[in-house]
PDB file of C-alpha atoms and ligand atoms in Angstrom:
ATOM      1  CA  MET A   1     -10.268 -93.946  -5.700  1.00  0.00           C
ATOM      2  CA  LEU A   2      -8.702 -92.937  -2.391  1.00  0.00           C
ATOM      3  CA  THR A   3     -10.085 -89.832  -0.746  1.00  0.00           C
ATOM      4  CA  LEU A   4      -7.653 -88.071   1.517  1.00  0.00           C
ATOM      5  CA  GLU A   5      -8.469 -86.019   4.549  1.00  0.00           C
ATOM      6  CA  GLY A   6      -5.963 -83.776   6.236  1.00  0.00           C
ATOM      7  CA  THR A   7      -2.435 -83.467   4.923  1.00  0.00           C
ATOM      8  CA  ALA A   8      -0.686 -85.772   2.465  1.00  0.00           C
ATOM      9  CA  ARG A   9       2.947 -85.788   1.356  1.00  0.00           C
ATOM     10  CA  PHE A  10       4.509 -87.147  -1.821  1.00  0.00           C
ATOM     11  CA  VAL A  11       8.114 -88.082  -2.535  1.00  0.00           C
ATOM     12  CA  SER A  12       9.943 -90.046  -5.219  1.00  0.00           C
ATOM     13  CA  ASP A  13      13.375 -90.944  -6.534  1.00  0.00           C
ATOM     14  CA  LEU A  14      15.144 -90.981  -3.183  1.00  0.00           C
ATOM     15  CA  HIS A  15      17.547 -93.612  -4.551  1.00  0.00           C
ATOM     16  CA  LEU A  16      18.488 -94.707  -1.024  1.00  0.00           C
ATOM     17  CA  ARG A  17      21.594 -96.880  -0.834  1.00  0.00           C
ATOM     18  CA  ALA A  18      24.111 -97.975   1.756  1.00  0.00           C
ATOM     19  CA  GLU A  19      26.898 -95.896   0.123  1.00  0.00           C
ATOM     20  CA  ARG A  20      24.933 -92.678   0.704  1.00  0.00           C
ATOM     21  CA  PRO A  21      24.279 -92.445   4.474  1.00  0.00           C
ATOM     22  CA  ASP A  22      23.416 -88.745   3.998  1.00  0.00           C
ATOM     23  CA  LEU A  23      20.291 -89.773   2.067  1.00  0.00           C
ATOM     24  CA  THR A  24      19.230 -92.172   4.796  1.00  0.00           C
ATOM     25  CA  GLU A  25      19.706 -89.453   7.430  1.00  0.00           C
ATOM     26  CA  ARG A  26      17.608 -87.050   5.401  1.00  0.00           C
ATOM     27  CA  PHE A  27      14.935 -89.711   4.958  1.00  0.00           C
ATOM     28  CA  ALA A  28      14.913 -90.418   8.716  1.00  0.00           C
ATOM     29  CA  ALA A  29      14.562 -86.683   9.462  1.00  0.00           C
ATOM     30  CA  PHE A  30      11.803 -86.351   6.873  1.00  0.00           C
ATOM     31  CA  LEU A  31       9.848 -89.286   8.316  1.00  0.00           C
ATOM     32  CA  GLY A  32      10.284 -87.879  11.820  1.00  0.00           C
ATOM     33  CA  ASP A  33       8.911 -84.526  10.673  1.00  0.00           C
ATOM     34  CA  THR A  34       6.080 -86.270   8.819  1.00  0.00           C
ATOM     35  CA  ALA A  35       5.049 -88.006  12.060  1.00  0.00           C
ATOM     36  CA  ALA A  36       5.456 -84.810  14.111  1.00  0.00           C
ATOM     37  CA  CYS A  37       3.258 -82.888  11.643  1.00  0.00           C
ATOM     38  CA  LYS A  38       0.609 -85.617  11.900  1.00  0.00           C
ATOM     39  CA  VAL A  39       0.558 -86.101   8.139  1.00  0.00           C
ATOM     40  CA  LYS A  40      -2.252 -88.527   7.309  1.00  0.00           C
ATOM     41  CA  ALA A  41      -0.739 -90.147   4.230  1.00  0.00           C
ATOM     42  CA  LEU A  42       2.706 -90.419   2.688  1.00  0.00           C
ATOM     43  CA  PHE A  43       2.924 -91.516  -0.940  1.00  0.00           C
ATOM     44  CA  ILE A  44       6.273 -92.838  -2.152  1.00  0.00           C
ATOM     45  CA  LEU A  45       6.121 -92.705  -5.929  1.00  0.00           C
ATOM     46  CA  GLY A  46       8.914 -95.128  -6.741  1.00  0.00           C
ATOM     47  CA  ASP A  47      12.692 -95.412  -6.688  1.00  0.00           C
ATOM     48  CA  LEU A  48      12.755 -95.305  -2.913  1.00  0.00           C
ATOM     49  CA  PHE A  49      15.786 -97.570  -3.285  1.00  0.00           C
ATOM     50  CA  GLU A  50      18.578 -97.345  -5.825  1.00  0.00           C
ATOM     51  CA  TYR A  51      17.787-101.000  -6.480  1.00  0.00           C
ATOM     52  CA  TRP A  52      15.849-103.838  -4.896  1.00  0.00           C
ATOM     53  CA  ILE A  53      16.711-107.432  -5.680  1.00  0.00           C
ATOM     54  CA  GLY A  54      13.803-109.089  -3.860  1.00  0.00           C
ATOM     55  CA  ASP A  55      12.071-109.125  -0.492  1.00  0.00           C
ATOM     56  CA  ASP A  56      14.272-111.992   0.690  1.00  0.00           C
ATOM     57  CA  ASP A  57      17.081-109.392   0.935  1.00  0.00           C
ATOM     58  CA  LEU A  58      15.369-107.768   3.948  1.00  0.00           C
ATOM     59  CA  ALA A  59      17.964-109.249   6.256  1.00  0.00           C
ATOM     60  CA  ASP A  60      20.545-106.909   4.731  1.00  0.00           C
ATOM     61  CA  PRO A  61      21.249-104.335   7.488  1.00  0.00           C
ATOM     62  CA  PHE A  62      20.714-101.333   5.222  1.00  0.00           C
ATOM     63  CA  ASN A  63      17.400-102.653   3.893  1.00  0.00           C
ATOM     64  CA  ALA A  64      16.301-103.539   7.428  1.00  0.00           C
ATOM     65  CA  ARG A  65      17.113 -99.993   8.611  1.00  0.00           C
ATOM     66  CA  ILE A  66      14.945 -98.379   5.897  1.00  0.00           C
ATOM     67  CA  CYS A  67      12.155-100.852   6.600  1.00  0.00           C
ATOM     68  CA  ASN A  68      12.291-100.027  10.324  1.00  0.00           C
ATOM     69  CA  LEU A  69      12.262 -96.271   9.673  1.00  0.00           C
ATOM     70  CA  LEU A  70       9.049 -96.746   7.664  1.00  0.00           C
ATOM     71  CA  ARG A  71       7.640 -99.036  10.344  1.00  0.00           C
ATOM     72  CA  ASP A  72       8.193 -96.363  12.998  1.00  0.00           C
ATOM     73  CA  LEU A  73       6.034 -94.003  10.928  1.00  0.00           C
ATOM     74  CA  THR A  74       3.291 -96.492  10.005  1.00  0.00           C
ATOM     75  CA  ASP A  75       3.052 -97.564  13.663  1.00  0.00           C
ATOM     76  CA  GLN A  76       1.970 -93.996  14.357  1.00  0.00           C
ATOM     77  CA  ASP A  77      -0.907 -92.288  12.586  1.00  0.00           C
ATOM     78  CA  THR A  78       0.448 -92.011   9.027  1.00  0.00           C
ATOM     79  CA  ARG A  79      -0.570 -94.373   6.241  1.00  0.00           C
ATOM     80  CA  VAL A  80       2.219 -95.016   3.742  1.00  0.00           C
ATOM     81  CA  TYR A  81       1.517 -95.962   0.115  1.00  0.00           C
ATOM     82  CA  PHE A  82       4.046 -97.113  -2.442  1.00  0.00           C
ATOM     83  CA  ILE A  83       4.075 -97.125  -6.248  1.00  0.00           C
ATOM     84  CA  ALA A  84       7.006 -99.047  -7.718  1.00  0.00           C
ATOM     85  CA  GLY A  85       9.708 -97.274  -9.665  1.00  0.00           C
ATOM     86  CA  ASN A  86      11.958 -98.665 -12.358  1.00  0.00           C
ATOM     87  CA  ARG A  87      14.583 -99.520  -9.733  1.00  0.00           C
ATOM     88  CA  ASP A  88      12.499-101.055  -6.990  1.00  0.00           C
ATOM     89  CA  PHE A  89       9.649-102.765  -8.846  1.00  0.00           C
ATOM     90  CA  LEU A  90      10.582-106.034  -7.142  1.00  0.00           C
ATOM     91  CA  ILE A  91       9.342-104.712  -3.800  1.00  0.00           C
ATOM     92  CA  GLY A  92       6.590-107.109  -2.815  1.00  0.00           C
ATOM     93  CA  GLN A  93       4.121-108.003  -0.112  1.00  0.00           C
ATOM     94  CA  ARG A  94       6.761-109.194   2.337  1.00  0.00           C
ATOM     95  CA  PHE A  95       8.510-105.828   2.396  1.00  0.00           C
ATOM     96  CA  ALA A  96       5.138-104.052   2.446  1.00  0.00           C
ATOM     97  CA  ALA A  97       4.001-106.036   5.473  1.00  0.00           C
ATOM     98  CA  ALA A  98       7.300-105.499   7.309  1.00  0.00           C
ATOM     99  CA  ALA A  99       7.255-101.741   6.654  1.00  0.00           C
ATOM    100  CA  GLY A 100       3.504-101.447   7.253  1.00  0.00           C
ATOM    101  CA  LEU A 101       2.887 -99.834   3.883  1.00  0.00           C
ATOM    102  CA  THR A 102       0.322-100.429   1.152  1.00  0.00           C
ATOM    103  CA  LEU A 103       1.412-101.327  -2.375  1.00  0.00           C
ATOM    104  CA  LEU A 104      -0.465 -99.515  -5.131  1.00  0.00           C
ATOM    105  CA  ASN A 105      -0.739-100.302  -8.843  1.00  0.00           C
ATOM    106  CA  GLU A 106       1.310 -98.338 -11.388  1.00  0.00           C
ATOM    107  CA  THR A 107      -1.294 -95.582 -11.428  1.00  0.00           C
ATOM    108  CA  GLN A 108      -3.490 -94.506  -8.564  1.00  0.00           C
ATOM    109  CA  LYS A 109      -6.247 -91.933  -8.579  1.00  0.00           C
ATOM    110  CA  ILE A 110      -6.805 -89.988  -5.382  1.00  0.00           C
ATOM    111  CA  CYS A 111      -8.891 -87.044  -4.261  1.00  0.00           C
ATOM    112  CA  ALA A 112      -6.652 -84.580  -2.485  1.00  0.00           C
ATOM    113  CA  GLY A 113      -6.589 -80.942  -1.581  1.00  0.00           C
ATOM    114  CA  ALA A 114      -7.448 -77.801  -3.475  1.00  0.00           C
ATOM    115  CA  PRO A 115      -5.726 -77.103  -6.811  1.00  0.00           C
ATOM    116  CA  CYS A 116      -2.916 -74.569  -6.813  1.00  0.00           C
ATOM    117  CA  VAL A 117      -4.318 -72.996  -9.950  1.00  0.00           C
ATOM    118  CA  PRO A 118      -7.550 -71.079  -9.326  1.00  0.00           C
ATOM    119  CA  GLU A 119      -9.141 -71.919 -12.662  1.00  0.00           C
ATOM    120  CA  ILE A 120      -9.105 -75.675 -12.012  1.00  0.00           C
ATOM    121  CA  PRO A 121     -12.627 -76.779 -11.138  1.00  0.00           C
ATOM    122  CA  LEU A 122     -13.126 -78.058  -7.627  1.00  0.00           C
ATOM    123  CA  ARG A 123     -15.045 -81.243  -7.108  1.00  0.00           C
ATOM    124  CA  GLY A 124     -16.194 -80.636  -3.591  1.00  0.00           C
ATOM    125  CA  GLN A 125     -13.056 -79.301  -1.964  1.00  0.00           C
ATOM    126  CA  VAL A 126     -10.702 -81.755  -3.605  1.00  0.00           C
ATOM    127  CA  THR A 127      -8.827 -82.311  -6.825  1.00  0.00           C
ATOM    128  CA  ALA A 128      -8.924 -85.545  -8.816  1.00  0.00           C
ATOM    129  CA  THR A 129      -5.228 -86.405  -8.752  1.00  0.00           C
ATOM    130  CA  LEU A 130      -3.353 -89.072 -10.672  1.00  0.00           C
ATOM    131  CA  LEU A 131      -0.208 -90.567  -9.152  1.00  0.00           C
ATOM    132  CA  MET A 132       2.449 -92.548 -11.019  1.00  0.00           C
ATOM    133  CA  HIS A 133       6.195 -93.110 -10.985  1.00  0.00           C
ATOM    134  CA  GLY A 134       6.534 -91.400 -14.360  1.00  0.00           C
ATOM    135  CA  ASP A 135       8.446 -93.905 -16.463  1.00  0.00           C
ATOM    136  CA  THR A 136       5.295 -95.020 -18.298  1.00  0.00           C
ATOM    137  CA  VAL A 137       4.850 -91.540 -19.825  1.00  0.00           C
ATOM    138  CA  CYS A 138       8.448 -91.505 -21.143  1.00  0.00           C
ATOM    139  CA  THR A 139       7.149 -93.147 -24.284  1.00  0.00           C
ATOM    140  CA  ASP A 140       9.855 -91.746 -26.599  1.00  0.00           C
ATOM    141  CA  ASP A 141      12.462 -93.981 -24.969  1.00  0.00           C
ATOM    142  CA  ILE A 142      11.512 -97.104 -26.859  1.00  0.00           C
ATOM    143  CA  PRO A 143      14.422 -99.324 -25.718  1.00  0.00           C
ATOM    144  CA  TYR A 144      13.531 -98.490 -22.098  1.00  0.00           C
ATOM    145  CA  GLN A 145       9.843 -99.269 -22.664  1.00  0.00           C
ATOM    146  CA  GLN A 146      10.792-102.640 -24.174  1.00  0.00           C
ATOM    147  CA  PHE A 147      13.074-103.365 -21.212  1.00  0.00           C
ATOM    148  CA  ARG A 148      10.293-102.342 -18.846  1.00  0.00           C
ATOM    149  CA  GLN A 149       7.820-104.682 -20.474  1.00  0.00           C
ATOM    150  CA  MET A 150      10.282-107.551 -20.087  1.00  0.00           C
ATOM    151  CA  VAL A 151      11.173-106.988 -16.432  1.00  0.00           C
ATOM    152  CA  ARG A 152       7.580-106.303 -15.410  1.00  0.00           C
ATOM    153  CA  SER A 153       6.429-109.665 -16.741  1.00  0.00           C
ATOM    154  CA  LYS A 154       5.565-112.354 -14.175  1.00  0.00           C
ATOM    155  CA  GLU A 155       7.818-114.863 -15.960  1.00  0.00           C
ATOM    156  CA  TRP A 156      10.934-112.657 -15.878  1.00  0.00           C
ATOM    157  CA  GLN A 157      10.355-111.796 -12.229  1.00  0.00           C
ATOM    158  CA  ALA A 158       9.740-115.406 -11.182  1.00  0.00           C
ATOM    159  CA  ASN A 159      12.954-116.488 -12.947  1.00  0.00           C
ATOM    160  CA  PHE A 160      14.971-113.632 -11.484  1.00  0.00           C
ATOM    161  CA  LEU A 161      13.702-114.118  -7.942  1.00  0.00           C
ATOM    162  CA  ALA A 162      14.481-117.843  -8.118  1.00  0.00           C
ATOM    163  CA  ARG A 163      18.208-117.094  -8.502  1.00  0.00           C
ATOM    164  CA  PRO A 164      20.556-116.821  -5.492  1.00  0.00           C
ATOM    165  CA  ILE A 165      20.799-113.374  -3.874  1.00  0.00           C
ATOM    166  CA  GLU A 166      24.467-112.882  -4.788  1.00  0.00           C
ATOM    167  CA  GLU A 167      23.794-113.721  -8.417  1.00  0.00           C
ATOM    168  CA  ARG A 168      20.895-111.240  -8.492  1.00  0.00           C
ATOM    169  CA  ARG A 169      23.033-108.526  -6.922  1.00  0.00           C
ATOM    170  CA  ALA A 170      25.709-109.043  -9.586  1.00  0.00           C
ATOM    171  CA  GLU A 171      23.106-109.004 -12.365  1.00  0.00           C
ATOM    172  CA  ILE A 172      21.645-105.723 -11.077  1.00  0.00           C
ATOM    173  CA  GLU A 173      25.133-104.182 -11.097  1.00  0.00           C
ATOM    174  CA  VAL A 174      25.428-105.124 -14.775  1.00  0.00           C
ATOM    175  CA  LEU A 175      21.979-103.659 -15.524  1.00  0.00           C
ATOM    176  CA  ARG A 176      22.810-100.427 -13.675  1.00  0.00           C
ATOM    177  CA  ARG A 177      26.048-100.048 -15.626  1.00  0.00           C
ATOM    178  CA  ARG A 178      24.304-100.739 -18.926  1.00  0.00           C
ATOM    179  CA  SER A 179      21.543 -98.285 -18.108  1.00  0.00           C
ATOM    180  CA  ALA A 180      24.081 -95.560 -17.229  1.00  0.00           C
ATOM    181  CA  GLU A 181      25.922 -96.212 -20.511  1.00  0.00           C
ATOM    182  CA  ALA A 182      22.681 -96.172 -22.515  1.00  0.00           C
ATOM    183  CA  MET A 183      21.735 -92.833 -20.944  1.00  0.00           C
ATOM    184  CA  LEU A 184      24.897 -91.260 -22.360  1.00  0.00           C
ATOM    185  CA  ASP A 185      23.629 -92.062 -25.849  1.00  0.00           C
ATOM    186  CA  LYS A 186      20.127 -90.734 -25.293  1.00  0.00           C
ATOM    187  CA  THR A 187      19.125 -87.124 -25.675  1.00  0.00           C
ATOM    188  CA  ALA A 188      17.471 -85.348 -22.767  1.00  0.00           C
ATOM    189  CA  ALA A 189      14.273 -85.037 -24.802  1.00  0.00           C
ATOM    190  CA  ILE A 190      14.033 -88.789 -25.369  1.00  0.00           C
ATOM    191  CA  MET A 191      14.325 -89.487 -21.647  1.00  0.00           C
ATOM    192  CA  ASP A 192      11.728 -86.870 -20.675  1.00  0.00           C
ATOM    193  CA  ALA A 193       8.007 -87.419 -20.375  1.00  0.00           C
ATOM    194  CA  ASN A 194       6.066 -87.246 -23.625  1.00  0.00           C
ATOM    195  CA  PRO A 195       3.492 -84.399 -23.597  1.00  0.00           C
ATOM    196  CA  ALA A 196       0.867 -86.444 -25.476  1.00  0.00           C
ATOM    197  CA  ALA A 197       1.271 -89.340 -23.040  1.00  0.00           C
ATOM    198  CA  ILE A 198       0.796 -86.940 -20.117  1.00  0.00           C
ATOM    199  CA  ARG A 199      -2.370 -85.498 -21.619  1.00  0.00           C
ATOM    200  CA  ALA A 200      -3.708 -88.974 -22.379  1.00  0.00           C
ATOM    201  CA  ALA A 201      -3.088 -90.083 -18.776  1.00  0.00           C
ATOM    202  CA  LEU A 202      -4.974 -87.058 -17.418  1.00  0.00           C
ATOM    203  CA  ILE A 203      -7.870 -87.520 -19.858  1.00  0.00           C
ATOM    204  CA  ASP A 204      -8.150 -91.319 -19.549  1.00  0.00           C
ATOM    205  CA  ASN A 205      -8.209 -91.072 -15.753  1.00  0.00           C
ATOM    206  CA  ASP A 206     -10.446 -87.996 -15.668  1.00  0.00           C
ATOM    207  CA  CYS A 207      -7.977 -86.140 -13.435  1.00  0.00           C
ATOM    208  CA  THR A 208      -7.075 -82.471 -13.112  1.00  0.00           C
ATOM    209  CA  ARG A 209      -3.727 -83.019 -11.400  1.00  0.00           C
ATOM    210  CA  LEU A 210      -0.818 -85.342 -12.134  1.00  0.00           C
ATOM    211  CA  ILE A 211       2.025 -85.985  -9.702  1.00  0.00           C
ATOM    212  CA  HIS A 212       5.039 -88.045 -10.714  1.00  0.00           C
ATOM    213  CA  GLY A 213       8.812 -88.309 -10.457  1.00  0.00           C
ATOM    214  CA  HIS A 214      11.323 -90.368 -12.460  1.00  0.00           C
ATOM    215  CA  THR A 215      12.505 -87.692 -14.899  1.00  0.00           C
ATOM    216  CA  HIS A 216      14.562 -85.855 -12.225  1.00  0.00           C
ATOM    217  CA  ARG A 217      13.247 -82.578 -13.629  1.00  0.00           C
ATOM    218  CA  PRO A 218      11.311 -81.032 -10.759  1.00  0.00           C
ATOM    219  CA  GLY A 219       8.703 -78.504 -11.737  1.00  0.00           C
ATOM    220  CA  CYS A 220       5.077 -77.511 -11.920  1.00  0.00           C
ATOM    221  CA  GLU A 221       3.194 -76.610 -15.061  1.00  0.00           C
ATOM    222  CA  THR A 222      -0.384 -76.115 -16.103  1.00  0.00           C
ATOM    223  CA  ILE A 223      -1.732 -78.063 -19.046  1.00  0.00           C
ATOM    224  CA  THR A 224      -4.849 -76.927 -20.844  1.00  0.00           C
ATOM    225  CA  LEU A 225      -7.107 -79.714 -22.045  1.00  0.00           C
ATOM    226  CA  SER A 226     -10.390 -79.247 -23.904  1.00  0.00           C
ATOM    227  CA  SER A 227     -12.091 -80.072 -20.586  1.00  0.00           C
ATOM    228  CA  GLY A 228     -10.206 -77.292 -18.750  1.00  0.00           C
ATOM    229  CA  THR A 229      -6.938 -76.516 -17.003  1.00  0.00           C
ATOM    230  CA  THR A 230      -4.915 -79.178 -15.229  1.00  0.00           C
ATOM    231  CA  GLU A 231      -1.682 -79.103 -13.267  1.00  0.00           C
ATOM    232  CA  ARG A 232       1.352 -81.362 -13.389  1.00  0.00           C
ATOM    233  CA  TRP A 233       3.862 -81.629 -10.549  1.00  0.00           C
ATOM    234  CA  VAL A 234       7.187 -83.360 -11.071  1.00  0.00           C
ATOM    235  CA  LEU A 235       9.021 -84.343  -7.907  1.00  0.00           C
ATOM    236  CA  SER A 236      12.748 -83.996  -7.473  1.00  0.00           C
ATOM    237  CA  ASP A 237      15.243 -86.789  -7.029  1.00  0.00           C
ATOM    238  CA  TRP A 238      17.118 -86.763  -3.702  1.00  0.00           C
ATOM    239  CA  ASP A 239      20.606 -87.812  -4.674  1.00  0.00           C
ATOM    240  CA  THR A 240      21.989 -85.092  -6.923  1.00  0.00           C
ATOM    241  CA  GLY A 241      22.297 -82.262  -4.403  1.00  0.00           C
ATOM    242  CA  ARG A 242      18.575 -81.541  -4.117  1.00  0.00           C
ATOM    243  CA  GLY A 243      15.475 -83.141  -2.696  1.00  0.00           C
ATOM    244  CA  ASP A 244      11.897 -82.183  -2.119  1.00  0.00           C
ATOM    245  CA  ALA A 245       8.492 -83.383  -1.070  1.00  0.00           C
ATOM    246  CA  LEU A 246       5.124 -82.132  -2.183  1.00  0.00           C
ATOM    247  CA  GLU A 247       2.593 -81.412   0.540  1.00  0.00           C
ATOM    248  CA  ILE A 248      -1.125 -81.177  -0.174  1.00  0.00           C
ATOM    249  CA  ASP A 249      -3.912 -80.235   2.175  1.00  0.00           C
ATOM    250  CA  PRO A 250      -7.366 -78.693   1.662  1.00  0.00           C
ATOM    251  CA  SER A 251      -5.747 -75.261   1.211  1.00  0.00           C
ATOM    252  CA  GLY A 252      -3.564 -76.361  -1.723  1.00  0.00           C
ATOM    253  CA  CYS A 253      -0.104 -77.711  -2.678  1.00  0.00           C
ATOM    254  CA  ARG A 254       3.339 -76.655  -1.589  1.00  0.00           C
ATOM    255  CA  ARG A 255       6.829 -77.932  -2.281  1.00  0.00           C
ATOM    256  CA  LEU A 256       8.940 -78.684   0.797  1.00  0.00           C
ATOM    257  CA  ASP A 257      12.641 -78.156   0.166  1.00  0.00           C
ATOM    258  CA  LEU A 258      14.553 -80.884   1.969  1.00  0.00           C
ATOM    259  CA  THR A 259      18.035 -79.967   0.810  1.00  0.00           C
ATOM    260  CA  GLY A 260      20.393 -79.494   3.682  1.00  0.00           C
ATOM    261  CA  LYS A 261      18.016 -81.193   6.107  1.00  0.00           C
ATOM    262  CA  ALA A 262      20.046 -83.993   7.627  1.00  0.00           C
TER     263      ALA A 262
HETATM  264 MN1   MN B 301      12.776 -93.826 -11.989  1.00  0.00          MN
END
């Protein structure tokens, strides 16, 4: 478990892509502010990129720009941690080394800041917090979970990464189109996080706070377990006219609204 001191920030679902320079500008401004505020740790909880076809695509000017923006931050006093999303799970050690960030597993437990809800028990002055992208708790979307299992397998990834870059790019375009079409047929409830899966994640990891993204349904709720009250924060996506970050320090949690910030 990571124990944080000072201030930490959390973002997810930025969906950065060359066709949306406004998102890159907002990301650059956010990283600049993060450095200026001497934030100790930045956690990117997946879908930083709209898609990632492999670390050998770092020469692409857009990818190189994002990598350099992160490098500028990690060269200062901020540690950056990354949990893969469903769009950028092919980010690997080469990108991590170039950007100066640390890759985490699909869930990470951290100790961070006071709870926002007074009734949540403090353990020292920190809250046992579980971080994830969020797709693993969307258990009602069975076709997605089957797809996820396939593309997260070592064999699928080794085969995919062995193909030429242009072929991979074309394949991703097909997958993106198919995913967008499939979403039209799925109800909102099916694509949302499953309450039982959320409770199980909190209980299994002995945490009193969960932070995730993926569902593009920003919010904060309290969840009462037999062991007591817990809180769940869902981060916003950045590419549908909104965007936020969560900031946590020993005094508690706050949502930073990044909309309109270039
Ligand atoms: Mn996602």
